[in-house]
Tab-separated table of C-alpha atoms and ligand atoms in Angstrom:
chain	number	residue	atom	x	y	z
A	1	MET	CA	0.009	-0.023	0.035
A	2	GLY	CA	1.381	3.327	-1.032
A	3	ARG	CA	1.927	6.188	1.535
A	4	LEU	CA	-0.722	8.739	2.428
A	5	ILE	CA	0.041	12.366	1.915
A	6	VAL	CA	-2.364	14.709	3.689
A	7	VAL	CA	-2.470	18.365	2.657
A	8	SER	CA	-4.426	20.920	4.683
A	9	ASN	CA	-4.220	24.519	5.288
A	10	ARG	CA	-3.042	24.019	8.836
A	11	VAL	CA	-0.988	21.158	10.290
A	12	ALA	CA	-1.356	20.035	13.852
A	13	LEU	CA	2.255	19.620	15.008
A	14	PRO	CA	2.959	16.810	17.379
A	15	SER	CA	4.561	19.277	19.760
A	16	GLY	CA	1.579	21.681	19.637
A	17	THR	CA	0.283	23.023	22.953
A	18	LYS	CA	-3.357	22.686	21.833
A	19	SER	CA	-4.832	19.321	22.508
A	20	PRO	CA	-5.802	17.897	19.042
A	21	GLY	CA	-9.450	18.027	17.945
A	22	GLY	CA	-11.407	15.435	15.984
A	23	LEU	CA	-9.969	16.098	12.574
A	24	ALA	CA	-6.391	16.006	13.667
A	25	VAL	CA	-6.918	12.724	15.458
A	26	GLY	CA	-8.461	11.134	12.419
A	27	VAL	CA	-5.757	12.388	10.106
A	28	TYR	CA	-3.033	11.316	12.483
A	29	ASP	CA	-4.410	7.817	12.757
A	30	ALA	CA	-4.618	7.436	8.947
A	31	LEU	CA	-1.120	8.690	8.466
A	32	ARG	CA	0.307	6.453	11.259
A	33	ASP	CA	-1.262	3.283	9.727
A	34	SER	CA	0.126	3.686	6.314
A	35	GLY	CA	3.129	6.039	6.934
A	36	GLY	CA	3.115	9.419	5.282
A	37	ILE	CA	3.400	13.092	5.256
A	38	TRP	CA	1.288	16.013	6.440
A	39	LEU	CA	1.954	19.125	4.534
A	40	GLY	CA	0.583	22.640	5.324
A	41	TRP	CA	0.971	25.983	6.851
A	42	ASN	CA	2.542	26.170	10.353
A	43	GLY	CA	0.288	29.027	11.447
A	44	GLU	CA	3.046	31.776	11.282
A	45	THR	CA	3.564	34.575	8.937
A	46	ALA	CA	6.834	35.763	7.647
A	47	ALA	CA	8.452	38.468	5.455
A	48	ASP	CA	7.877	37.591	1.766
A	49	ALA	CA	11.464	36.395	1.181
A	50	ASP	CA	11.561	34.162	4.254
A	51	ALA	CA	8.194	32.502	3.477
A	52	ASP	CA	9.702	31.242	0.125
A	53	GLN	CA	12.296	29.288	2.017
A	54	ALA	CA	12.451	25.585	2.468
A	55	LEU	CA	9.992	23.429	4.294
A	56	SER	CA	10.636	22.426	7.898
A	57	THR	CA	10.223	18.789	8.487
A	58	VAL	CA	9.835	16.751	11.744
A	59	THR	CA	9.320	12.976	11.741
A	60	GLN	CA	7.598	11.219	14.589
A	61	ASP	CA	5.611	7.872	14.663
A	62	ASN	CA	6.005	7.074	10.971
A	63	ILE	CA	4.618	10.567	10.092
A	64	THR	CA	6.565	13.499	8.524
A	65	TYR	CA	5.229	16.910	9.332
A	66	ALA	CA	6.305	19.289	6.501
A	67	THR	CA	5.257	22.858	7.241
A	68	PHE	CA	5.995	26.424	6.083
A	69	PRO	CA	5.092	29.935	7.041
A	70	LEU	CA	2.816	32.131	4.818
A	71	ALA	CA	4.059	35.467	3.485
A	72	ALA	CA	2.176	38.322	5.149
A	73	ARG	CA	0.743	39.259	1.761
A	74	ASP	CA	-0.522	35.689	1.171
A	75	TYR	CA	-2.048	35.579	4.612
A	76	ASP	CA	-3.989	38.632	3.701
A	77	ARG	CA	-5.159	37.590	0.339
A	78	TYR	CA	-5.411	33.798	0.473
A	79	TYR	CA	-6.454	33.253	4.121
A	80	ARG	CA	-8.152	36.377	5.400
A	81	GLY	CA	-9.325	37.407	1.950
A	82	PHE	CA	-10.523	34.904	-0.415
A	83	SER	CA	-10.830	31.826	1.948
A	84	ASN	CA	-12.415	33.454	4.849
A	85	ALA	CA	-14.187	36.516	3.408
A	86	VAL	CA	-15.575	34.874	0.249
A	87	LEU	CA	-15.591	31.144	0.453
A	88	TRP	CA	-16.600	30.785	4.089
A	89	PRO	CA	-19.572	33.160	4.054
A	90	VAL	CA	-20.859	32.096	0.652
A	91	PHE	CA	-20.576	28.370	1.452
A	92	HIS	CA	-22.503	29.064	4.591
A	93	TYR	CA	-25.267	30.863	2.600
A	94	ARG	CA	-24.116	34.357	3.649
A	95	ALA	CA	-23.318	35.863	0.260
A	96	ASP	CA	-24.342	39.232	1.815
A	97	LEU	CA	-21.062	39.019	3.906
A	98	SER	CA	-18.781	38.119	0.918
A	99	ARG	CA	-16.059	40.664	0.058
A	100	TYR	CA	-14.624	39.501	-3.248
A	101	ARG	CA	-11.540	41.190	-4.627
A	102	ARG	CA	-9.576	39.942	-7.658
A	103	ALA	CA	-6.216	40.386	-5.937
A	104	ASP	CA	-7.421	38.072	-3.131
A	105	TYR	CA	-8.513	35.387	-5.657
A	106	ASP	CA	-5.063	35.648	-7.455
A	107	GLY	CA	-3.438	35.325	-3.993
A	108	TYR	CA	-5.543	32.286	-3.361
A	109	LEU	CA	-4.455	30.606	-6.642
A	110	GLN	CA	-0.859	31.507	-6.041
A	111	VAL	CA	-0.828	29.902	-2.630
A	112	ASN	CA	-2.611	26.813	-3.930
A	113	ARG	CA	0.053	26.639	-6.607
A	114	ALA	CA	2.857	27.138	-3.997
A	115	PHE	CA	1.478	24.194	-2.009
A	116	VAL	CA	1.847	22.076	-5.167
A	117	ARG	CA	5.463	23.315	-5.623
A	118	ARG	CA	6.228	22.143	-2.139
A	119	LEU	CA	4.355	18.812	-2.552
A	120	ALA	CA	5.752	17.675	-5.901
A	121	PRO	CA	9.279	16.841	-4.771
A	122	LEU	CA	7.985	14.784	-1.858
A	123	LEU	CA	5.908	12.402	-3.895
A	124	ARG	CA	6.517	8.815	-4.904
A	125	PRO	CA	4.396	7.259	-7.759
A	126	ASP	CA	2.160	5.130	-5.554
A	127	ASP	CA	1.332	7.677	-2.871
A	128	VAL	CA	-2.186	8.762	-2.518
A	129	ILE	CA	-2.890	12.439	-1.717
A	130	TRP	CA	-5.791	13.478	0.538
A	131	VAL	CA	-6.470	17.282	0.449
A	132	HIS	CA	-8.766	18.979	3.022
A	133	ASP	CA	-11.113	21.871	2.907
A	134	TYR	CA	-12.091	25.084	1.209
A	135	HIS	CA	-8.645	26.734	1.377
A	136	LEU	CA	-7.454	24.268	-1.183
A	137	LEU	CA	-10.108	23.838	-3.761
A	138	ALA	CA	-7.799	24.615	-6.636
A	139	LEU	CA	-4.925	22.503	-5.548
A	140	GLY	CA	-5.948	19.309	-7.536
A	141	GLY	CA	-6.031	21.368	-10.735
A	142	PHE	CA	-2.531	22.629	-10.122
A	143	CYS	CA	-1.262	19.157	-9.400
A	144	ARG	CA	-2.476	17.817	-12.740
A	145	GLU	CA	-1.029	20.904	-14.526
A	146	GLN	CA	2.315	19.927	-12.928
A	147	GLY	CA	1.949	16.552	-14.368
A	148	ILE	CA	1.285	14.775	-11.011
A	149	ARG	CA	-0.696	11.510	-11.796
A	150	ASN	CA	-1.212	10.171	-8.264
A	151	ARG	CA	-4.668	9.515	-6.981
A	152	ILE	CA	-5.840	12.779	-5.274
A	153	GLY	CA	-8.932	12.963	-3.100
A	154	PHE	CA	-10.647	16.076	-1.604
A	155	PHE	CA	-12.853	16.426	1.497
A	156	LEU	CA	-14.946	19.523	2.126
A	157	HIS	CA	-15.516	20.067	5.825
A	158	ILE	CA	-18.088	22.868	5.341
A	159	PRO	CA	-21.329	22.904	3.478
A	160	PHE	CA	-21.441	23.122	-0.339
A	161	PRO	CA	-24.112	25.626	-1.366
A	162	THR	CA	-26.724	25.165	-4.145
A	163	ALA	CA	-25.682	26.440	-7.643
A	164	GLU	CA	-27.550	29.700	-7.332
A	165	VAL	CA	-25.698	30.632	-4.173
A	166	PHE	CA	-22.246	29.275	-5.351
A	167	LYS	CA	-22.563	31.472	-8.371
A	168	ALA	CA	-22.328	34.559	-6.137
A	169	ILE	CA	-18.502	33.799	-6.188
A	170	PRO	CA	-17.328	35.400	-9.446
A	171	PRO	CA	-14.771	32.652	-10.429
A	172	HIS	CA	-17.266	29.889	-9.490
A	173	HIS	CA	-16.736	28.228	-12.830
A	174	ALA	CA	-13.016	27.913	-12.562
A	175	LEU	CA	-13.204	26.690	-9.005
A	176	ALA	CA	-15.684	23.927	-9.844
A	177	GLN	CA	-13.562	22.897	-12.720
A	178	ALA	CA	-10.596	22.692	-10.602
A	179	MET	CA	-12.472	20.477	-8.127
A	180	CYS	CA	-13.087	18.138	-11.026
A	181	ALA	CA	-9.356	17.468	-11.183
A	182	TYR	CA	-9.650	15.397	-8.001
A	183	ASP	CA	-10.488	11.620	-8.301
A	184	VAL	CA	-12.725	11.699	-5.241
A	185	VAL	CA	-14.652	14.693	-3.984
A	186	GLY	CA	-16.196	14.025	-0.526
A	187	PHE	CA	-18.885	15.944	1.353
A	188	GLN	CA	-20.483	15.774	4.771
A	189	THR	CA	-24.035	15.323	3.638
A	190	ALA	CA	-25.890	13.876	0.717
A	191	SER	CA	-27.391	17.449	0.005
A	192	ASP	CA	-23.852	18.942	-0.283
A	193	ALA	CA	-22.889	16.171	-2.662
A	194	ARG	CA	-26.027	16.738	-4.716
A	195	ALA	CA	-25.441	20.467	-4.900
A	196	PHE	CA	-21.960	19.907	-6.316
A	197	SER	CA	-22.983	17.381	-8.825
A	198	ASP	CA	-26.007	19.480	-9.823
A	199	TYR	CA	-23.610	22.445	-10.505
A	200	CYS	CA	-21.356	20.265	-12.488
A	201	VAL	CA	-24.220	19.016	-14.663
A	202	GLN	CA	-25.893	22.408	-15.126
A	203	HIS	CA	-22.653	24.548	-15.644
A	204	LEU	CA	-19.780	22.341	-16.636
A	205	GLY	CA	-21.623	20.104	-19.047
A	206	ALA	CA	-20.976	17.040	-16.895
A	207	GLU	CA	-22.834	13.796	-17.246
A	208	ARG	CA	-24.229	12.174	-14.151
A	209	GLU	CA	-23.084	8.773	-13.358
A	210	ALA	CA	-23.923	6.203	-10.592
A	211	SER	CA	-20.838	7.229	-8.501
A	212	GLY	CA	-20.227	10.764	-9.545
A	213	VAL	CA	-19.887	12.788	-12.759
A	214	HIS	CA	-18.127	12.387	-16.079
A	215	VAL	CA	-16.669	15.795	-17.172
A	216	ALA	CA	-14.107	16.516	-19.887
A	217	ASP	CA	-13.013	12.818	-20.162
A	218	ARG	CA	-12.610	12.585	-16.426
A	219	ARG	CA	-14.532	10.489	-13.948
A	220	VAL	CA	-14.933	12.282	-10.662
A	221	ARG	CA	-16.284	10.112	-7.813
A	222	ILE	CA	-18.691	12.214	-5.581
A	223	GLY	CA	-19.446	10.830	-2.210
A	224	THR	CA	-20.877	11.484	1.233
A	225	TYR	CA	-18.556	10.828	4.109
A	226	PRO	CA	-19.953	12.304	7.347
A	227	ILE	CA	-17.179	12.993	9.781
A	228	GLY	CA	-17.466	11.262	13.187
A	229	ILE	CA	-15.635	11.270	16.500
A	230	ASP	CA	-13.616	8.822	18.521
A	231	VAL	CA	-16.667	7.877	20.682
A	232	ASP	CA	-14.927	5.908	23.391
A	233	GLY	CA	-12.019	8.362	23.576
A	234	VAL	CA	-14.547	11.205	24.195
A	235	ALA	CA	-16.589	9.192	26.683
A	236	ALA	CA	-13.397	8.363	28.720
A	237	MET	CA	-12.204	11.941	28.729
A	238	ALA	CA	-15.611	13.062	29.885
A	239	ARG	CA	-15.608	10.557	32.757
A	240	ALA	CA	-12.058	11.344	33.854
A	241	LYS	CA	-11.422	13.127	37.138
A	242	ARG	CA	-13.071	16.509	37.192
A	243	SER	CA	-10.799	19.463	36.748
A	244	ARG	CA	-10.906	22.617	38.985
A	245	GLN	CA	-12.958	24.462	36.289
A	246	VAL	CA	-15.713	21.834	36.263
A	247	ALA	CA	-15.810	21.724	40.061
A	248	ALA	CA	-16.074	25.550	40.114
A	249	LEU	CA	-18.833	25.470	37.579
A	250	LYS	CA	-20.854	22.810	39.454
A	251	SER	CA	-20.505	24.653	42.838
A	252	GLY	CA	-21.642	27.957	41.149
A	253	LEU	CA	-24.637	26.172	39.743
A	254	GLU	CA	-25.833	24.887	43.147
A	255	HIS	CA	-28.798	22.777	42.148
A	256	ARG	CA	-29.631	24.565	38.917
A	257	LYS	CA	-29.900	22.844	35.594
A	258	LEU	CA	-27.225	23.539	33.100
A	259	VAL	CA	-27.684	24.251	29.367
A	260	ILE	CA	-24.263	24.319	27.489
A	261	SER	CA	-23.201	25.606	23.944
A	262	VAL	CA	-19.673	25.377	22.679
A	263	ASP	CA	-18.549	27.048	19.439
A	264	ARG	CA	-15.929	29.089	17.814
A	265	LEU	CA	-17.256	32.607	17.676
A	266	ASP	CA	-18.601	32.633	14.171
A	267	TYR	CA	-21.703	34.240	12.619
A	268	SER	CA	-22.556	30.755	11.152
A	269	LYS	CA	-23.068	29.303	14.562
A	270	GLY	CA	-26.287	31.216	15.336
A	271	LEU	CA	-25.357	32.619	18.777
A	272	LEU	CA	-27.640	35.671	18.660
A	273	GLU	CA	-30.588	33.555	17.691
A	274	ARG	CA	-29.818	31.132	20.497
A	275	PHE	CA	-29.391	33.928	23.069
A	276	ALA	CA	-32.830	35.164	21.899
A	277	ALA	CA	-34.328	31.663	22.348
A	278	PHE	CA	-33.002	31.339	25.909
A	279	GLU	CA	-34.492	34.808	26.708
A	280	GLN	CA	-37.780	33.602	25.177
A	281	LEU	CA	-37.766	30.646	27.513
A	282	LEU	CA	-37.307	32.837	30.533
A	283	GLU	CA	-40.046	35.094	29.289
A	284	SER	CA	-42.617	32.332	28.520
A	285	ALA	CA	-41.853	29.761	31.139
A	286	PRO	CA	-41.288	31.541	34.326
A	287	ALA	CA	-40.673	28.345	36.306
A	288	HIS	CA	-37.141	28.249	34.710
A	289	ARG	CA	-36.175	31.674	36.124
A	290	GLY	CA	-33.521	31.169	38.816
A	291	ARG	CA	-33.476	27.415	38.021
A	292	VAL	CA	-31.528	27.132	34.888
A	293	SER	CA	-28.097	28.572	33.816
A	294	PHE	CA	-26.982	28.847	30.260
A	295	VAL	CA	-23.180	28.601	29.610
A	296	GLN	CA	-21.907	29.609	26.153
A	297	LEU	CA	-18.203	28.989	25.557
A	298	ALA	CA	-17.134	30.825	22.348
A	299	PRO	CA	-13.493	31.745	21.943
A	300	PRO	CA	-12.943	34.400	19.263
A	301	SER	CA	-11.806	33.201	15.803
A	302	ARG	CA	-10.595	35.108	12.710
A	303	SER	CA	-10.945	38.430	14.635
A	304	ASP	CA	-9.015	40.139	11.873
A	305	VAL	CA	-11.725	39.209	9.217
A	306	GLN	CA	-14.574	41.697	8.647
A	307	GLY	CA	-17.794	40.408	9.892
A	308	TYR	CA	-16.353	38.726	13.011
A	309	ARG	CA	-15.886	42.055	14.919
A	310	GLU	CA	-19.431	42.981	14.378
A	311	ILE	CA	-20.900	39.773	15.591
A	312	ARG	CA	-18.718	39.912	18.671
A	313	ARG	CA	-19.980	43.357	19.520
A	314	GLU	CA	-23.582	42.325	19.099
A	315	LEU	CA	-23.122	39.272	21.281
A	316	ASP	CA	-21.409	41.262	24.025
A	317	ARG	CA	-24.413	43.637	23.909
A	318	ALA	CA	-27.035	40.866	23.924
A	319	ALA	CA	-25.392	38.909	26.806
A	320	GLY	CA	-25.159	42.187	28.967
A	321	ARG	CA	-28.764	42.993	28.179
A	322	ILE	CA	-30.097	39.508	29.092
A	323	ASN	CA	-28.187	39.350	32.355
A	324	GLY	CA	-29.178	42.848	33.121
A	325	LYS	CA	-32.836	42.194	32.616
A	326	TRP	CA	-33.175	38.787	34.142
A	327	GLY	CA	-30.336	38.294	36.576
A	328	GLU	CA	-30.686	38.256	40.306
A	329	LEU	CA	-28.129	38.788	43.048
A	330	GLY	CA	-27.568	35.039	43.356
A	331	TRP	CA	-28.179	34.105	39.700
A	332	ALA	CA	-26.629	35.000	36.336
A	333	PRO	CA	-28.914	33.431	33.727
A	334	LEU	CA	-26.199	33.535	30.927
A	335	ARG	CA	-22.575	32.999	31.286
A	336	TYR	CA	-20.886	33.965	27.997
A	337	ILE	CA	-17.202	33.095	28.090
A	338	ASN	CA	-14.751	34.085	25.274
A	339	ARG	CA	-11.980	31.705	25.908
A	340	ALA	CA	-10.910	28.280	24.706
A	341	TYR	CA	-10.693	25.223	26.959
A	342	GLU	CA	-8.675	22.069	26.590
A	343	ARG	CA	-10.619	19.067	25.333
A	344	ALA	CA	-9.840	17.307	28.608
A	345	THR	CA	-11.841	20.154	30.475
A	346	LEU	CA	-14.487	20.534	27.731
A	347	MET	CA	-15.722	16.996	27.711
A	348	PRO	CA	-16.489	16.871	31.434
A	349	LEU	CA	-18.254	20.226	31.063
A	350	LEU	CA	-20.374	18.777	28.338
A	351	ARG	CA	-21.171	15.794	30.609
A	352	ALA	CA	-22.203	18.148	33.384
A	353	ALA	CA	-24.974	19.829	31.260
A	354	GLN	CA	-28.575	18.501	31.074
A	355	VAL	CA	-29.006	20.074	27.656
A	356	GLY	CA	-26.575	20.534	24.792
A	357	LEU	CA	-27.833	23.400	22.645
A	358	VAL	CA	-26.248	23.166	19.154
A	359	THR	CA	-28.115	25.612	16.857
A	360	PRO	CA	-25.924	26.767	13.939
A	361	LEU	CA	-27.507	28.659	11.058
A	362	ARG	CA	-25.463	26.467	8.800
A	363	ASP	CA	-22.682	23.972	9.645
A	364	GLY	CA	-20.854	21.324	7.633
A	365	MET	CA	-21.295	18.718	10.338
A	366	ASN	CA	-20.713	20.177	13.868
A	367	LEU	CA	-18.654	17.793	16.039
A	368	VAL	CA	-19.763	19.430	19.319
A	369	ALA	CA	-23.195	17.835	18.837
A	370	LYS	CA	-21.571	14.390	18.642
A	371	GLU	CA	-19.155	15.118	21.424
A	372	TYR	CA	-22.057	16.247	23.739
A	373	ILE	CA	-23.779	12.881	23.335
A	374	ALA	CA	-20.706	10.677	23.705
A	375	ALA	CA	-19.778	12.597	26.847
A	376	GLN	CA	-23.208	11.814	28.691
A	377	PRO	CA	-23.512	9.484	31.581
A	378	PRO	CA	-25.558	6.499	30.098
A	379	ASP	CA	-27.736	6.163	33.213
A	380	ASP	CA	-28.734	9.914	33.280
A	381	PRO	CA	-28.030	11.402	29.930
A	382	GLY	CA	-28.747	15.001	28.814
A	383	VAL	CA	-30.747	16.044	25.775
A	384	LEU	CA	-29.434	17.338	22.535
A	385	VAL	CA	-31.288	20.226	20.887
A	386	LEU	CA	-29.988	20.436	17.387
A	387	SER	CA	-30.430	22.782	14.441
A	388	GLN	CA	-31.927	21.394	11.279
A	389	PHE	CA	-29.078	23.192	9.386
A	390	ALA	CA	-26.207	21.284	11.010
A	391	GLY	CA	-24.817	18.449	8.921
A	392	ALA	CA	-25.163	16.354	12.003
A	393	ALA	CA	-28.938	16.587	11.924
A	394	CYS	CA	-29.047	14.104	9.020
A	395	GLU	CA	-27.736	11.381	11.288
A	396	MET	CA	-29.091	12.549	14.643
A	397	GLU	CA	-32.678	13.423	13.821
A	398	GLU	CA	-34.149	10.413	15.594
A	399	GLY	CA	-32.588	11.071	18.932
A	400	ALA	CA	-32.124	14.827	19.134
A	401	LEU	CA	-34.802	17.442	19.456
A	402	ILE	CA	-34.486	19.149	15.946
A	403	VAL	CA	-35.063	22.909	15.871
A	404	ASN	CA	-35.146	25.724	13.298
A	405	PRO	CA	-32.727	28.373	14.611
A	406	TYR	CA	-34.838	31.120	12.893
A	407	ASP	CA	-37.842	30.198	15.070
A	408	THR	CA	-37.130	31.717	18.502
A	409	GLU	CA	-40.380	30.475	20.083
A	410	GLY	CA	-39.992	26.957	18.638
A	411	MET	CA	-36.487	26.787	20.069
A	412	ALA	CA	-37.692	27.940	23.426
A	413	ASP	CA	-40.377	25.296	23.447
A	414	SER	CA	-37.758	22.656	22.670
A	415	LEU	CA	-35.512	23.865	25.393
A	416	ASP	CA	-38.453	23.652	27.737
A	417	ARG	CA	-39.173	20.085	26.560
A	418	ALA	CA	-35.606	19.027	26.952
A	419	LEU	CA	-35.409	20.422	30.519
A	420	HIS	CA	-38.508	18.464	31.481
A	421	MET	CA	-37.940	15.269	29.529
A	422	PRO	CA	-38.485	12.117	31.663
A	423	LEU	CA	-35.374	9.788	32.252
A	424	ALA	CA	-36.787	6.905	30.236
A	425	GLU	CA	-37.143	9.037	27.055
A	426	ARG	CA	-33.704	10.604	27.631
A	427	ILE	CA	-32.042	7.046	27.866
A	428	ALA	CA	-33.956	5.824	24.699
A	429	ARG	CA	-32.864	8.864	22.708
A	430	TYR	CA	-29.264	8.653	24.027
A	431	GLU	CA	-29.067	4.942	23.131
A	432	ARG	CA	-30.238	5.568	19.523
A	433	LEU	CA	-27.748	8.387	19.143
A	434	MET	CA	-24.872	6.379	20.487
A	435	GLN	CA	-25.579	3.544	18.019
A	436	GLY	CA	-25.324	6.056	15.123
A	437	LEU	CA	-22.140	7.595	16.599
A	438	ARG	CA	-20.543	4.256	16.678
A	439	LEU	CA	-21.592	3.251	13.145
A	440	HIS	CA	-20.295	6.650	11.620
A	441	ASP	CA	-17.263	7.205	13.929
A	442	LEU	CA	-13.967	8.913	13.004
A	443	ALA	CA	-12.257	5.599	11.896
A	444	ALA	CA	-15.261	4.793	9.659
A	445	TRP	CA	-14.990	8.217	8.032
A	446	LYS	CA	-11.299	7.960	7.104
A	447	ASP	CA	-11.563	4.267	6.141
A	448	ARG	CA	-14.380	4.775	3.742
A	449	PHE	CA	-12.801	7.851	2.146
A	450	LEU	CA	-9.451	6.231	1.772
A	451	ALA	CA	-10.890	2.957	0.476
A	452	ASP	CA	-12.869	4.893	-2.280
A	453	LEU	CA	-9.728	6.955	-3.112
A	454	ARG	CA	-7.467	3.909	-3.317
A	455	SER	CA	-9.857	2.077	-5.582
A	456	SER	CA	-10.563	4.980	-7.901
A	457	ALA	CA	-9.258	4.600	-11.454
A	458	LYS	CA	-5.628	5.902	-11.564
A	459	PRO	CA	-5.663	9.058	-13.669
A	460	GLY	CA	-3.994	8.386	-17.003
A	461	VAL	CA	-1.343	10.632	-18.543
A	462	THR	CA	-3.450	11.453	-21.490
A	463	THR	CA	-6.491	12.436	-19.581
A	464	LYS	CA	-7.935	15.725	-20.702
A	465	LEU	CA	-8.117	18.064	-17.758
A	466	PRO	CA	-10.150	21.034	-16.728
A	467	THR	CA	-8.115	24.186	-16.838
A	468	LEU	CA	-7.564	27.008	-14.428
A	469	PRO	CA	-6.778	30.623	-15.223
A	470	ALA	CA	-2.990	31.320	-15.340
B	1	ADQ	P1	-15.547	23.953	13.154
B	1	ADQ	O1	-16.366	25.089	12.412
B	1	ADQ	O2	-14.390	24.497	13.830
B	1	ADQ	O3	-15.173	22.867	11.939
B	1	ADQ	P2	-16.954	21.990	14.967
B	1	ADQ	O4	-17.186	20.769	14.261
B	1	ADQ	O5	-18.090	22.466	15.817
B	1	ADQ	O6	-16.654	23.299	14.074
B	1	ADQ	O7	-15.688	21.854	16.043
B	1	ADQ	C1	-14.525	21.175	15.675
B	1	ADQ	C2	-13.763	20.854	16.966
B	1	ADQ	O8	-13.441	22.123	17.758
B	1	ADQ	C3	-14.622	20.121	17.941
B	1	ADQ	O9	-13.856	18.947	18.294
B	1	ADQ	C4	-14.879	20.951	19.116
B	1	ADQ	O10	-14.870	20.337	20.428
B	1	ADQ	C5	-13.734	21.993	19.137
B	1	ADQ	N1	-14.281	23.207	19.583
B	1	ADQ	C6	-15.366	23.990	19.150
B	1	ADQ	N2	-15.563	25.077	19.861
B	1	ADQ	C7	-14.680	24.948	20.948
B	1	ADQ	C8	-14.436	25.795	22.028
B	1	ADQ	N3	-15.164	26.868	22.306
B	1	ADQ	N4	-13.383	25.414	22.900
B	1	ADQ	C9	-12.674	24.337	22.608
B	1	ADQ	N5	-12.875	23.534	21.600
B	1	ADQ	C10	-13.901	23.865	20.734
B	1	ADQ	C11	-15.343	22.575	10.595
B	1	ADQ	C12	-16.728	22.619	10.050
B	1	ADQ	C13	-17.730	21.681	10.924
B	1	ADQ	C14	-17.165	20.267	10.911
B	1	ADQ	C15	-15.762	20.205	11.341
B	1	ADQ	C16	-15.007	18.855	11.032
B	1	ADQ	O11	-17.173	23.954	10.181
B	1	ADQ	O12	-18.999	21.796	10.423
B	1	ADQ	O13	-17.901	19.458	11.791
B	1	ADQ	O14	-14.893	21.096	10.424
B	1	ADQ	O15	-15.268	18.441	9.747
């Protein structure tokens, strides 16, 4: 079996201080099994000349981590600009927040090309390449342009929008063409996969086939690979001895029930709508006043991208207003905390909550929904209240209470139902959800994707390929 080469925007270095999240664990296991290389940005920016310099490599446990800094200009155009101010909002159905500039798109293509320049010398003929996420949509096209004939797969962690929304990105055509240079293109949900193949059929003249599309003499396999979690790992972490933070939270709660939400601070996560629903609950069900606390953990992310500063300001205002209006001397209804916690602290916190409130306006999957369930005590589990717009809703609709995040009163009703749900119903729902989590766990995700990639037809040298702008 050939080696695996993983390419992603960021690389989780083995010496990193942050404990690795779901994706890093899955990629790490896959790489360790077959031996391989993980190539990507090291998270630092450098002066333009320094950034062009060689790759730093570290090898540990059969894995070589090959990383490099980004030039400050590239960080601006590729990362902050096209990736996070165009692709992220549009793919999350927020074309109104998109800030397209040609220079950013050029920077995006240049960085995708620079990734290929660094990748090419590392490759052996039987290596398979697995590329991750929206920062690298064009990488496959540049690999083919460079004559790389290895099998290359791509997995999109975020939603893929319908054609009408995708077309809000001026170079949508070139981007979709570049995606067709991959042998396997994987999505979180069947509707994301359908949206991509519909676009290919409607706008690239592709023919639909049983396993994907046929476009410009290439067969592209299009599949659904819902990402999962390491269920036993999360459960064990959640059960482990309680940290000081968890003890402090518990004693502060006294005997109140706890509703918890954990997100990166991002407009796609629906925090304002969630705060409004919690306030609606206090308004319409007075019995909960003084008896329920809502903890929202949301460390700021991408604070240098426009759109993120505004949402942060609005949330500060809403949290202050809710506590000012409803709080009492001995009770703060909402604790809104802008800092990140280690996973070893986070999982016991999830376990301590009677309700996990996961209500994004749009989300590729949302691993917190899955982690919340895996963290629960089996004999007294909490209830997951989940947005219909999270990818996770496709697999969790039978056990979670599914809500529409735009329906404030509906969300408040579901919160009320979750807080009152009898033990037998909670256990039945938890058991159903755990079965699904085990079936679609992290190992199944990477095994299925890699099996499809390894068995895809090897791209021939004469294959006609889609082209990208120079
Ligand atoms: P994210 O948007 O980052 O990821 P999510 O899946 O919710 O979203 O979280 C990823 C990981 O980060 C989880 O393991 C979670 O525990 C951790 N995390 C989130 N908030 C945290 C916090 N406040 N403190 C500490 N840890 C936190 C993208 C897509 C998702 C998709 C993932 C994986 O946007 O839809 O599920 O990739 O494919």
